[in-house]
Amino acid sequence: MLAKTFGSAVYGVNAYLITIEVHADKGTLVNMVGLPDTSVKEAQQRIRAAFTNSGMKNPIRNYTINMAPADIRKEGTAYDLPLALGLLAATEQIPNEALSKYIIMGELSLDGSIRPIKGVLPMAIQAKRDGFEGIIVPIENAPECAVVDGLKIYGSPCILDVVNFFKGEGKLEEFPFEKEKFQSLQTQHFALDFTDVKGQENIKRAFEIAASGGHNLILIGPPGAGKTMLAKRLPSILPPLSLDEALETTKIHSVAGRLKKHDALIVNRPFRSPHHTISDVALVGGGSYPQPGEISLAHNGVLFLDELPEFKRTVLEVMRQPLEDRNVTISRSKFSVEYPASFMLVASMNPCPCGYFNHPEKECTCGSGVVQRYLSKVSGPLLDRIDLHVEVTPVPFARLHEQRAGERSVGIRERVTRARELQSQRFSESKTNYNAQMNTQELKSHCALDEASSELLKLAMNKLQLSARAYERILKVARTIADLAASEKIQSEHISEAIQYRSLDRENWGG
């Protein structure tokens, strides 16, 4: 008898439908075709033990199992459950018809229990697109799928419960969609708040601009000036994730196996802070079986690189393309996968090896040319892709000691959200989401300058010898500053403030 079950294969952050056909005949030989890897072929041993230990009949037959389409490689142990149900249906132990309504995935233990797997969210999203009634997954993964509306989500702890469900002799626990829960979770209190920051008003202004336009930011200052403290508070002023953004972000973490047991949906923007010893592959993604890297795990959030010059140059250079394209493609000899990587880059660095170049009080002890060699560890093309260069100076003791609290993050976040709403209206008919993503055509349309602003920008370009990319960065930042001021047109004061955020382009740096 021929039986069919349906599973899912995840490549990148997207899932693809896999049809599992099982034909049972006389004999004891098992043939598995359709490009399964070793772990998939080993499923027959796990299935046999799970049947025996669950008290089910273990049929001895000649099976031919086809996993279609044959040009997609099937990897991992998540196909155990649909394979087992296909064998049962082919030997008429469960009805075959009901199997066609569900995507079924799960790894079997030898005792018949079902172990959690990675990537179930993209599987659930694809199941809905393909018109399936529901999806059956390990019970630990079910809350992760329950963020998909219009799809029945069932979780099961063991194969016996799934078998009884298809026989009509039992029920599986259903996990309903709860949009209200997502909205309530977004109001979580942030542990780190800008109200704790004493002074540094100009730095907080730069963070507000960066958050409003999605701009990349680098902080340059001596040790102990508060660069890391400020960066860690950036998520508290970013606008809340939309449901679509939350789903997209959660898909990446689901594929990477990074979701915590009780986190069905990521509701706050990610903040990733890898150590400077990270490898190229760990940062951008890859490996023999490609996995998302830190830049993809930071999608729709923040990637913070502390002590930027200490990172290997090759690690920094591989970020250049993702910073422009906002995705990364991992290519192998037989396939390639694409991961989204639309993140805000926030970096920090000392101005020189000793840390006190351009310090208002302490003297730099670095010799001639040392500062320039230190800064050259970060390439010009990478710095051109960073919109705001911000100098951070130590806060005087009098400001540190005063009791007056600074502005709370919630107030800054409201202004940021209003600015983002203006950008959403501006780019409603394009794929652009915020000012930092504007292309050349959109720059011409939305960043037109009057004569005074043009002359000011021309003077800055000539004096600072800025590149064409830096010119575009200034326009984008000026557009964001104008949005914060609710100004339809970019004024000369907006251009002037944007030019101030090109510190590393000035002649006195590293001279």
One Martini backbone bead per residue (centre of mass of N, CA, C, O) as a GRO file, in nm:
protein
  511
    1MET     BB    1   0.099   0.034   0.017
    2LEU     BB    2   0.026   0.380  -0.017
    3ALA     BB    3   0.181   0.663   0.152
    4LYS     BB    4   0.133   1.006   0.290
    5THR     BB    5   0.350   1.264   0.399
    6PHE     BB    6   0.434   1.583   0.568
    7GLY     BB    7   0.701   1.812   0.550
    8SER     BB    8   1.010   2.005   0.631
    9ALA     BB    9   1.252   2.231   0.486
   10VAL     BB   10   1.538   2.425   0.590
   11TYR     BB   11   1.646   2.727   0.419
   12GLY     BB   12   1.765   2.936   0.600
   13VAL     BB   13   1.441   3.100   0.669
   14ASN     BB   14   1.308   2.881   0.486
   15ALA     BB   15   1.045   2.670   0.377
   16TYR     BB   16   0.990   2.330   0.247
   17LEU     BB   17   0.813   2.102   0.091
   18ILE     BB   18   0.775   1.754   0.201
   19THR     BB   19   0.729   1.444   0.043
   20ILE     BB   20   0.624   1.131   0.189
   21GLU     BB   21   0.673   0.814   0.043
   22VAL     BB   22   0.511   0.492   0.118
   23HIS     BB   23   0.602   0.155   0.027
   24ALA     BB   24   0.448  -0.159   0.074
   25ASP     BB   25   0.597  -0.490   0.095
   26LYS     BB   26   0.742  -0.772   0.049
   27GLY     BB   27   0.973  -0.816   0.307
   28THR     BB   28   1.299  -0.651   0.456
   29LEU     BB   29   1.351  -0.401   0.281
   30VAL     BB   30   1.512  -0.070   0.288
   31ASN     BB   31   1.431   0.213   0.083
   32MET     BB   32   1.601   0.537   0.050
   33VAL     BB   33   1.494   0.831  -0.119
   34GLY     BB   34   1.578   1.187  -0.187
   35LEU     BB   35   1.840   1.296  -0.036
   36PRO     BB   36   1.938   1.163   0.227
   37ASP     BB   37   2.094   1.159   0.509
   38THR     BB   38   2.222   0.980   0.762
   39SER     BB   39   2.016   1.069   0.985
   40VAL     BB   40   1.769   0.979   0.819
   41LYS     BB   41   1.846   0.677   0.779
   42GLU     BB   42   1.854   0.623   1.101
   43ALA     BB   43   1.544   0.625   1.166
   44GLN     BB   44   1.474   0.318   1.161
   45GLN     BB   45   1.591   0.257   1.445
   46ARG     BB   46   1.421   0.457   1.610
   47ILE     BB   47   1.143   0.357   1.519
   48ARG     BB   48   1.159   0.064   1.614
   49ALA     BB   49   1.200   0.132   1.917
   50ALA     BB   50   0.946   0.313   1.953
   51PHE     BB   51   0.739   0.097   1.890
   52THR     BB   52   0.814  -0.112   2.105
   53ASN     BB   53   0.806   0.098   2.361
   54SER     BB   54   0.483   0.171   2.278
   55GLY     BB   55   0.319  -0.099   2.191
   56MET     BB   56   0.367  -0.143   1.887
   57LYS     BB   57   0.358  -0.251   1.578
   58ASN     BB   58   0.639  -0.407   1.398
   59PRO     BB   59   0.670  -0.410   1.079
   60ILE     BB   60   0.774  -0.652   0.833
   61ARG     BB   61   0.903  -0.492   0.546
   62ASN     BB   62   0.905  -0.361   0.219
   63TYR     BB   63   1.052  -0.047   0.177
   64THR     BB   64   0.967   0.257  -0.001
   65ILE     BB   65   1.129   0.576   0.027
   66ASN     BB   66   1.015   0.904  -0.069
   67MET     BB   67   1.178   1.234  -0.094
   68ALA     BB   68   1.007   1.519  -0.192
   69PRO     BB   69   1.222   1.672  -0.351
   70ALA     BB   70   1.533   1.545  -0.477
   71ASP     BB   71   1.703   1.837  -0.480
   72ILE     BB   72   1.660   1.827  -0.167
   73ARG     BB   73   1.822   1.818   0.119
   74LYS     BB   74   1.797   1.587   0.390
   75GLU     BB   75   1.818   1.690   0.734
   76GLY     BB   76   1.814   1.519   1.012
   77THR     BB   77   1.570   1.414   1.282
   78ALA     BB   78   1.276   1.550   1.206
   79TYR     BB   79   1.165   1.291   1.021
   80ASP     BB   80   1.070   1.062   1.209
   81LEU     BB   81   0.761   1.105   1.239
   82PRO     BB   82   0.662   1.099   0.938
   83LEU     BB   83   0.786   0.822   0.880
   84ALA     BB   84   0.630   0.658   1.092
   85LEU     BB   85   0.343   0.730   0.986
   86GLY     BB   86   0.387   0.617   0.702
   87LEU     BB   87   0.426   0.321   0.792
   88LEU     BB   88   0.150   0.290   0.929
   89ALA     BB   89  -0.023   0.361   0.678
   90ALA     BB   90   0.098   0.138   0.484
   91THR     BB   91  -0.016  -0.087   0.717
   92GLU     BB   92  -0.305   0.009   0.829
   93GLN     BB   93  -0.290   0.152   1.135
   94ILE     BB   94  -0.365   0.419   0.987
   95PRO     BB   95  -0.510   0.668   0.841
   96ASN     BB   96  -0.433   0.836   0.539
   97GLU     BB   97  -0.612   1.093   0.493
   98ALA     BB   98  -0.538   1.282   0.745
   99LEU     BB   99  -0.232   1.340   0.675
  100SER     BB  100  -0.288   1.570   0.445
  101LYS     BB  101  -0.349   1.816   0.669
  102TYR     BB  102  -0.037   1.784   0.770
  103ILE     BB  103   0.238   1.893   0.930
  104ILE     BB  104   0.519   1.673   1.025
  105MET     BB  105   0.742   1.705   1.318
  106GLY     BB  106   1.010   1.497   1.468
  107GLU     BB  107   1.198   1.353   1.723
  108LEU     BB  108   1.295   1.032   1.819
  109SER     BB  109   1.291   0.832   2.077
  110LEU     BB  110   1.325   0.510   2.197
  111ASP     BB  111   1.054   0.555   2.390
  112GLY     BB  112   0.859   0.762   2.198
  113SER     BB  113   0.945   1.029   2.231
  114ILE     BB  114   0.945   1.386   2.160
  115ARG     BB  115   1.176   1.594   2.028
  116PRO     BB  116   1.306   1.883   1.982
  117ILE     BB  117   1.335   2.138   1.727
  118LYS     BB  118   1.435   2.323   1.451
  119GLY     BB  119   1.242   2.559   1.266
  120VAL     BB  120   0.913   2.574   1.312
  121LEU     BB  121   0.819   2.851   1.216
  122PRO     BB  122   0.871   2.833   0.907
  123MET     BB  123   0.693   2.582   0.882
  124ALA     BB  124   0.423   2.714   0.966
  125ILE     BB  125   0.416   2.936   0.753
  126GLN     BB  126   0.423   2.738   0.510
  127ALA     BB  127   0.171   2.573   0.580
  128LYS     BB  128  -0.024   2.807   0.537
  129ARG     BB  129   0.052   2.869   0.239
  130ASP     BB  130  -0.017   2.555   0.149
  131GLY     BB  131  -0.307   2.482   0.301
  132PHE     BB  132  -0.295   2.373   0.575
  133GLU     BB  133  -0.457   2.299   0.872
  134GLY     BB  134  -0.182   2.190   1.017
  135ILE     BB  135   0.054   2.125   1.295
  136ILE     BB  136   0.294   1.875   1.411
  137VAL     BB  137   0.474   1.892   1.720
  138PRO     BB  138   0.655   1.932   1.965
  139ILE     BB  139   0.554   2.058   2.264
  140GLU     BB  140   0.796   2.265   2.295
  141ASN     BB  141   0.730   2.406   1.997
  142ALA     BB  142   0.431   2.509   1.988
  143PRO     BB  143   0.447   2.810   2.088
  144GLU     BB  144   0.614   2.904   1.839
  145CYS     BB  145   0.370   2.850   1.630
  146ALA     BB  146   0.129   3.028   1.774
  147VAL     BB  147   0.195   3.300   1.590
  148VAL     BB  148   0.014   3.161   1.373
  149ASP     BB  149  -0.243   3.248   1.188
  150GLY     BB  150  -0.470   3.003   1.065
  151LEU     BB  151  -0.344   2.758   1.245
  152LYS     BB  152  -0.313   2.444   1.363
  153ILE     BB  153  -0.168   2.369   1.686
  154TYR     BB  154   0.024   2.079   1.768
  155GLY     BB  155   0.120   1.899   2.065
  156SER     BB  156   0.364   1.631   2.144
  157PRO     BB  157   0.530   1.390   2.358
  158CYS     BB  158   0.427   1.137   2.173
  159ILE     BB  159   0.352   0.894   1.938
  160LEU     BB  160   0.095   0.768   2.062
  161ASP     BB  161  -0.078   1.029   2.054
  162VAL     BB  162  -0.072   1.062   1.745
  163VAL     BB  163  -0.199   0.792   1.671
  164ASN     BB  164  -0.467   0.837   1.830
  165PHE     BB  165  -0.550   1.089   1.674
  166PHE     BB  166  -0.579   0.939   1.389
  167LYS     BB  167  -0.784   0.722   1.512
  168GLY     BB  168  -0.985   0.879   1.723
  169GLU     BB  169  -0.870   0.814   2.048
  170GLY     BB  170  -0.761   1.118   2.065
  171LYS     BB  171  -0.582   1.409   2.187
  172LEU     BB  172  -0.433   1.718   2.121
  173GLU     BB  173  -0.263   1.985   2.204
  174GLU     BB  174  -0.377   2.315   2.165
  175PHE     BB  175  -0.237   2.624   2.016
  176PRO     BB  176  -0.333   2.933   2.025
  177PHE     BB  177  -0.374   3.239   1.900
  178GLU     BB  178  -0.205   3.548   2.058
  179LYS     BB  179  -0.201   3.878   2.002
  180GLU     BB  180  -0.233   4.011   2.285
  181LYS     BB  181   0.028   3.896   2.404
  182PHE     BB  182   0.222   4.051   2.223
  183GLN     BB  183   0.132   4.340   2.305
  184SER     BB  184   0.191   4.309   2.615
  185LEU     BB  185   0.500   4.235   2.598
  186GLN     BB  186   0.598   4.522   2.474
  187THR     BB  187   0.573   4.668   2.777
  188GLN     BB  188   0.833   4.619   2.880
  189HIS     BB  189   1.079   4.666   3.104
  190PHE     BB  190   1.380   4.822   3.111
  191ALA     BB  191   1.672   4.787   3.284
  192LEU     BB  192   1.786   5.003   3.085
  193ASP     BB  193   1.831   5.364   3.124
  194PHE     BB  194   1.879   5.705   3.040
  195THR     BB  195   1.835   5.822   3.333
  196ASP     BB  196   2.132   5.717   3.433
  197VAL     BB  197   2.256   5.942   3.259
  198LYS     BB  198   2.513   6.165   3.301
  199GLY     BB  199   2.483   6.375   3.086
  200GLN     BB  200   2.555   6.341   2.755
  201GLU     BB  201   2.358   6.497   2.553
  202ASN     BB  202   2.500   6.464   2.274
  203ILE     BB  203   2.489   6.153   2.276
  204LYS     BB  204   2.182   6.117   2.304
  205ARG     BB  205   2.122   6.260   2.040
  206ALA     BB  206   2.265   6.056   1.857
  207PHE     BB  207   2.090   5.814   1.939
  208GLU     BB  208   1.821   5.933   1.845
  209ILE     BB  209   1.898   5.954   1.548
  210ALA     BB  210   1.976   5.660   1.498
  211ALA     BB  211   1.697   5.538   1.581
  212SER     BB  212   1.517   5.701   1.377
  213GLY     BB  213   1.705   5.602   1.102
  214GLY     BB  214   1.896   5.344   1.131
  215HIS     BB  215   2.186   5.419   1.216
  216ASN     BB  216   2.510   5.408   1.220
  217LEU     BB  217   2.754   5.380   1.504
  218ILE     BB  218   3.037   5.560   1.653
  219LEU     BB  219   3.248   5.543   1.943
  220ILE     BB  220   3.484   5.793   2.069
  221GLY     BB  221   3.694   5.713   2.355
  222PRO     BB  222   3.789   5.681   2.657
  223PRO     BB  223   3.826   5.513   2.922
  224GLY     BB  224   3.523   5.540   3.109
  225ALA     BB  225   3.305   5.727   2.938
  226GLY     BB  226   3.040   5.527   2.845
  227LYS     BB  227   3.000   5.357   2.583
  228THR     BB  228   2.870   5.086   2.676
  229MET     BB  229   2.641   5.203   2.846
  230LEU     BB  230   2.499   5.346   2.610
  231ALA     BB  231   2.460   5.107   2.412
  232LYS     BB  232   2.277   4.927   2.610
  233ARG     BB  233   2.034   5.159   2.586
  234LEU     BB  234   1.920   5.159   2.294
  235PRO     BB  235   1.669   4.958   2.300
  236SER     BB  236   1.488   5.163   2.482
  237ILE     BB  237   1.445   5.366   2.201
  238LEU     BB  238   1.325   5.174   2.022
  239PRO     BB  239   1.097   5.073   1.828
  240PRO     BB  240   0.861   4.864   1.806
  241LEU     BB  241   0.771   4.570   1.703
  242SER     BB  242   0.628   4.422   1.466
  243LEU     BB  243   0.481   4.134   1.381
  244ASP     BB  244   0.653   4.085   1.129
  245GLU     BB  245   0.928   4.135   1.264
  246ALA     BB  246   0.899   3.921   1.484
  247LEU     BB  247   0.877   3.679   1.295
  248GLU     BB  248   1.145   3.719   1.144
  249THR     BB  249   1.327   3.707   1.396
  250THR     BB  250   1.229   3.430   1.505
  251LYS     BB  251   1.312   3.257   1.264
  252ILE     BB  252   1.616   3.284   1.303
  253HIS     BB  253   1.627   3.169   1.597
  254SER     BB  254   1.497   2.901   1.524
  255VAL     BB  255   1.710   2.798   1.320
  256ALA     BB  256   1.948   2.837   1.546
  257GLY     BB  257   1.837   2.744   1.837
  258ARG     BB  258   1.779   3.027   2.037
  259LEU     BB  259   1.524   2.959   2.172
  260LYS     BB  260   1.353   2.968   2.439
  261LYS     BB  261   1.128   2.767   2.584
  262HIS     BB  262   0.918   3.034   2.659
  263ASP     BB  263   0.981   3.171   2.365
  264ALA     BB  264   0.766   3.221   2.108
  265LEU     BB  265   0.839   3.543   2.090
  266ILE     BB  266   1.004   3.814   1.971
  267VAL     BB  267   0.945   4.150   2.114
  268ASN     BB  268   1.241   4.248   2.116
  269ARG     BB  269   1.510   4.390   2.019
  270PRO     BB  270   1.803   4.291   1.938
  271PHE     BB  271   2.122   4.235   2.132
  272ARG     BB  272   2.446   4.210   2.003
  273SER     BB  273   2.778   4.107   2.173
  274PRO     BB  274   3.053   4.023   2.050
  275HIS     BB  275   3.356   3.915   2.065
  276HIS     BB  276   3.675   3.996   1.926
  277THR     BB  277   3.731   3.668   1.867
  278ILE     BB  278   3.562   3.634   1.638
  279SER     BB  279   3.463   3.484   1.357
  280ASP     BB  280   3.354   3.501   1.044
  281VAL     BB  281   3.131   3.280   1.061
  282ALA     BB  282   3.000   3.379   1.330
  283LEU     BB  283   2.913   3.655   1.214
  284VAL     BB  284   2.779   3.578   0.909
  285GLY     BB  285   2.794   3.280   0.862
  286GLY     BB  286   2.782   2.913   0.829
  287GLY     BB  287   2.923   2.620   0.733
  288SER     BB  288   2.850   2.306   0.650
  289TYR     BB  289   2.581   2.382   0.811
  290PRO     BB  290   2.421   2.646   0.775
  291GLN     BB  291   2.425   2.937   0.988
  292PRO     BB  292   2.350   3.193   1.161
  293GLY     BB  293   2.477   3.489   1.247
  294GLU     BB  294   2.508   3.774   1.426
  295ILE     BB  295   2.385   3.961   1.202
  296SER     BB  296   2.112   3.795   1.198
  297LEU     BB  297   2.045   3.798   1.506
  298ALA     BB  298   2.030   4.133   1.469
  299HIS     BB  299   1.777   4.150   1.328
  300ASN     BB  300   1.601   4.441   1.398
  301GLY     BB  301   1.860   4.549   1.553
  302VAL     BB  302   2.167   4.514   1.744
  303LEU     BB  303   2.520   4.560   1.675
  304PHE     BB  304   2.786   4.525   1.913
  305LEU     BB  305   3.125   4.663   1.887
  306ASP     BB  306   3.370   4.628   2.101
  307GLU     BB  307   3.662   4.727   2.028
  308LEU     BB  308   3.707   4.739   1.708
  309PRO     BB  309   4.029   4.710   1.651
  310GLU     BB  310   4.038   4.408   1.783
  311PHE     BB  311   3.932   4.307   1.541
  312LYS     BB  312   3.958   4.137   1.280
  313ARG     BB  313   3.985   4.246   0.967
  314THR     BB  314   3.827   4.018   0.823
  315VAL     BB  315   3.570   4.049   0.994
  316LEU     BB  316   3.505   4.345   0.912
  317GLU     BB  317   3.501   4.312   0.596
  318VAL     BB  318   3.249   4.108   0.579
  319MET     BB  319   3.037   4.351   0.652
  320ARG     BB  320   3.009   4.538   0.406
  321GLN     BB  321   2.787   4.401   0.238
  322PRO     BB  322   2.557   4.374   0.457
  323LEU     BB  323   2.538   4.685   0.511
  324GLU     BB  324   2.419   4.737   0.224
  325ASP     BB  325   2.210   4.480   0.162
  326ARG     BB  326   2.082   4.333   0.425
  327ASN     BB  327   2.237   4.064   0.345
  328VAL     BB  328   2.337   3.707   0.333
  329THR     BB  329   2.537   3.486   0.131
  330ILE     BB  330   2.568   3.131   0.136
  331SER     BB  331   2.811   2.943  -0.038
  332ARG     BB  332   2.805   2.637  -0.211
  333SER     BB  333   2.854   2.394  -0.440
  334LYS     BB  334   2.518   2.301  -0.425
  335PHE     BB  335   2.446   2.569  -0.252
  336SER     BB  336   2.233   2.840  -0.123
  337VAL     BB  337   2.197   3.090   0.135
  338GLU     BB  338   1.971   3.333   0.290
  339TYR     BB  339   2.022   3.608   0.517
  340PRO     BB  340   1.911   3.836   0.712
  341ALA     BB  341   2.079   4.187   0.779
  342SER     BB  342   1.903   4.421   0.946
  343PHE     BB  343   2.113   4.643   1.113
  344MET     BB  344   2.253   4.808   1.383
  345LEU     BB  345   2.560   4.964   1.404
  346VAL     BB  346   2.758   4.949   1.706
  347ALA     BB  347   3.055   5.121   1.797
  348SER     BB  348   3.373   5.100   1.976
  349MET     BB  349   3.658   5.325   2.066
  350ASN     BB  350   3.965   5.412   2.089
  351PRO     BB  351   4.183   5.667   1.972
  352CYS     BB  352   4.412   5.487   2.110
  353PRO     BB  353   4.607   5.277   2.283
  354CYS     BB  354   4.590   5.458   2.553
  355GLY     BB  355   4.310   5.659   2.516
  356TYR     BB  356   4.415   6.001   2.509
  357PHE     BB  357   4.336   6.117   2.252
  358ASN     BB  358   4.189   6.428   2.282
  359HIS     BB  359   4.209   6.485   2.575
  360PRO     BB  360   4.132   6.741   2.803
  361GLU     BB  361   4.361   6.634   3.037
  362LYS     BB  362   4.512   6.400   2.916
  363GLU     BB  363   4.804   6.255   2.797
  364CYS     BB  364   4.941   6.133   2.521
  365THR     BB  365   5.182   5.843   2.476
  366CYS     BB  366   5.187   5.829   2.183
  367GLY     BB  367   5.349   5.812   1.912
  368SER     BB  368   5.437   5.877   1.610
  369GLY     BB  369   5.179   5.726   1.411
  370VAL     BB  370   5.011   5.541   1.608
  371VAL     BB  371   4.726   5.646   1.568
  372GLN     BB  372   4.703   5.587   1.266
  373ARG     BB  373   4.753   5.280   1.290
  374TYR     BB  374   4.510   5.226   1.471
  375LEU     BB  375   4.285   5.340   1.280
  376SER     BB  376   4.365   5.147   1.029
  377LYS     BB  377   4.216   4.889   1.134
  378VAL     BB  378   3.992   5.069   1.018
  379SER     BB  379   3.847   5.101   0.736
  380GLY     BB  380   3.725   5.331   0.525
  381PRO     BB  381   3.479   5.174   0.403
  382LEU     BB  382   3.355   5.115   0.683
  383LEU     BB  383   3.328   5.409   0.786
  384ASP     BB  384   3.140   5.500   0.551
  385ARG     BB  385   2.900   5.303   0.674
  386ILE     BB  386   2.909   5.515   0.904
  387ASP     BB  387   2.716   5.784   0.995
  388LEU     BB  388   2.812   5.815   1.308
  389HIS     BB  389   3.057   6.021   1.469
  390VAL     BB  390   3.132   5.994   1.823
  391GLU     BB  391   3.233   6.183   2.087
  392VAL     BB  392   3.358   6.071   2.407
  393THR     BB  393   3.350   6.225   2.719
  394PRO     BB  394   3.411   6.277   3.024
  395VAL     BB  395   3.249   6.309   3.323
  396PRO     BB  396   3.220   6.516   3.554
  397PHE     BB  397   3.189   6.495   3.889
  398ALA     BB  398   2.953   6.693   3.928
  399ARG     BB  399   2.757   6.534   3.740
  400LEU     BB  400   2.774   6.255   3.883
  401HIS     BB  401   2.674   6.375   4.176
  402GLU     BB  402   2.415   6.450   4.086
  403GLN     BB  403   2.055   6.397   4.134
  404ARG     BB  404   1.965   6.454   3.861
  405ALA     BB  405   1.774   6.322   3.628
  406GLY     BB  406   1.729   6.203   3.335
  407GLU     BB  407   1.587   6.120   3.062
  408ARG     BB  408   1.369   5.904   2.968
  409SER     BB  409   1.330   5.660   2.734
  410VAL     BB  410   1.024   5.699   2.671
  411GLY     BB  411   1.053   5.986   2.551
  412ILE     BB  412   1.248   5.919   2.323
  413ARG     BB  413   1.076   5.693   2.193
  414GLU     BB  414   0.845   5.873   2.097
  415ARG     BB  415   1.012   6.040   1.894
  416VAL     BB  416   1.115   5.803   1.728
  417THR     BB  417   0.835   5.694   1.643
  418ARG     BB  418   0.743   5.948   1.490
  419ALA     BB  419   0.971   5.943   1.282
  420ARG     BB  420   0.905   5.659   1.170
  421GLU     BB  421   0.619   5.728   1.070
  422LEU     BB  422   0.709   5.926   0.853
  423GLN     BB  423   0.875   5.712   0.695
  424SER     BB  424   0.644   5.516   0.636
  425GLN     BB  425   0.489   5.719   0.459
  426ARG     BB  426   0.716   5.782   0.253
  427PHE     BB  427   0.770   5.441   0.203
  428SER     BB  428   0.493   5.290   0.128
  429GLU     BB  429   0.591   5.219  -0.198
  430SER     BB  430   0.839   5.067  -0.067
  431LYS     BB  431   1.111   4.876   0.080
  432THR     BB  432   1.158   5.100   0.257
  433ASN     BB  433   1.175   5.190   0.614
  434TYR     BB  434   1.426   5.393   0.637
  435ASN     BB  435   1.668   5.629   0.588
  436ALA     BB  436   1.923   5.434   0.576
  437GLN     BB  437   1.784   5.279   0.307
  438MET     BB  438   1.828   5.474   0.097
  439ASN     BB  439   1.843   5.544  -0.223
  440THR     BB  440   1.936   5.744  -0.476
  441GLN     BB  441   1.647   5.821  -0.567
  442GLU     BB  442   1.543   5.895  -0.278
  443LEU     BB  443   1.742   6.120  -0.224
  444LYS     BB  444   1.639   6.309  -0.449
  445SER     BB  445   1.339   6.323  -0.342
  446HIS     BB  446   1.399   6.368   0.002
  447CYS     BB  447   1.700   6.556  -0.024
  448ALA     BB  448   1.650   6.840  -0.090
  449LEU     BB  449   1.831   7.147  -0.143
  450ASP     BB  450   1.918   7.443  -0.074
  451GLU     BB  451   2.155   7.675  -0.127
  452ALA     BB  452   2.274   7.691   0.162
  453SER     BB  453   2.305   7.384   0.207
  454SER     BB  454   2.484   7.323  -0.040
  455GLU     BB  455   2.726   7.504   0.040
  456LEU     BB  456   2.785   7.369   0.311
  457LEU     BB  457   2.839   7.083   0.196
  458LYS     BB  458   3.061   7.160  -0.003
  459LEU     BB  459   3.263   7.264   0.207
  460ALA     BB  460   3.287   6.997   0.367
  461MET     BB  461   3.382   6.814   0.138
  462ASN     BB  462   3.646   6.969   0.074
  463LYS     BB  463   3.777   6.987   0.361
  464LEU     BB  464   3.733   6.661   0.436
  465GLN     BB  465   3.739   6.468   0.197
  466LEU     BB  466   3.483   6.325   0.104
  467SER     BB  467   3.296   6.079   0.010
  468ALA     BB  468   3.020   5.977  -0.156
  469ARG     BB  469   2.912   5.811   0.083
  470ALA     BB  470   2.931   6.041   0.295
  471TYR     BB  471   2.732   6.224   0.154
  472GLU     BB  472   2.488   6.036   0.191
  473ARG     BB  473   2.497   6.021   0.499
  474ILE     BB  474   2.438   6.318   0.555
  475LEU     BB  475   2.161   6.325   0.420
  476LYS     BB  476   2.025   6.108   0.595
  477VAL     BB  477   2.069   6.245   0.869
  478ALA     BB  478   1.927   6.511   0.797
  479ARG     BB  479   1.650   6.382   0.749
  480THR     BB  480   1.616   6.284   1.042
  481ILE     BB  481   1.639   6.559   1.182
  482ALA     BB  482   1.392   6.673   1.037
  483ASP     BB  483   1.190   6.465   1.150
  484LEU     BB  484   1.228   6.544   1.451
  485ALA     BB  485   1.128   6.849   1.361
  486ALA     BB  486   0.892   6.828   1.151
  487SER     BB  487   1.037   6.866   0.866
  488GLU     BB  488   0.998   6.864   0.528
  489LYS     BB  489   1.268   7.019   0.508
  490ILE     BB  490   1.599   7.070   0.461
  491GLN     BB  491   1.813   7.242   0.661
  492SER     BB  492   2.106   7.390   0.747
  493GLU     BB  493   2.101   7.285   1.047
  494HIS     BB  494   2.085   6.985   0.966
  495ILE     BB  495   2.351   6.972   0.812
  496SER     BB  496   2.537   7.075   1.036
  497GLU     BB  497   2.482   6.841   1.233
  498ALA     BB  498   2.563   6.606   1.044
  499ILE     BB  499   2.864   6.692   1.006
  500GLN     BB  500   2.954   6.647   1.307
  501TYR     BB  501   2.926   6.315   1.242
  502ARG     BB  502   3.258   6.326   1.112
  503SER     BB  503   3.518   6.294   1.295
  504LEU     BB  504   3.715   6.087   1.130
  505ASP     BB  505   3.746   6.314   0.885
  506ARG     BB  506   3.930   6.479   1.033
  507GLU     BB  507   4.255   6.606   1.036
  508ASN     BB  508   4.314   6.574   1.363
  509TRP     BB  509   4.296   6.272   1.309
  510GLY     BB  510   4.596   6.102   1.346
  511GLY     BB  511   4.836   6.333   1.311
   0.00000   0.00000   0.00000
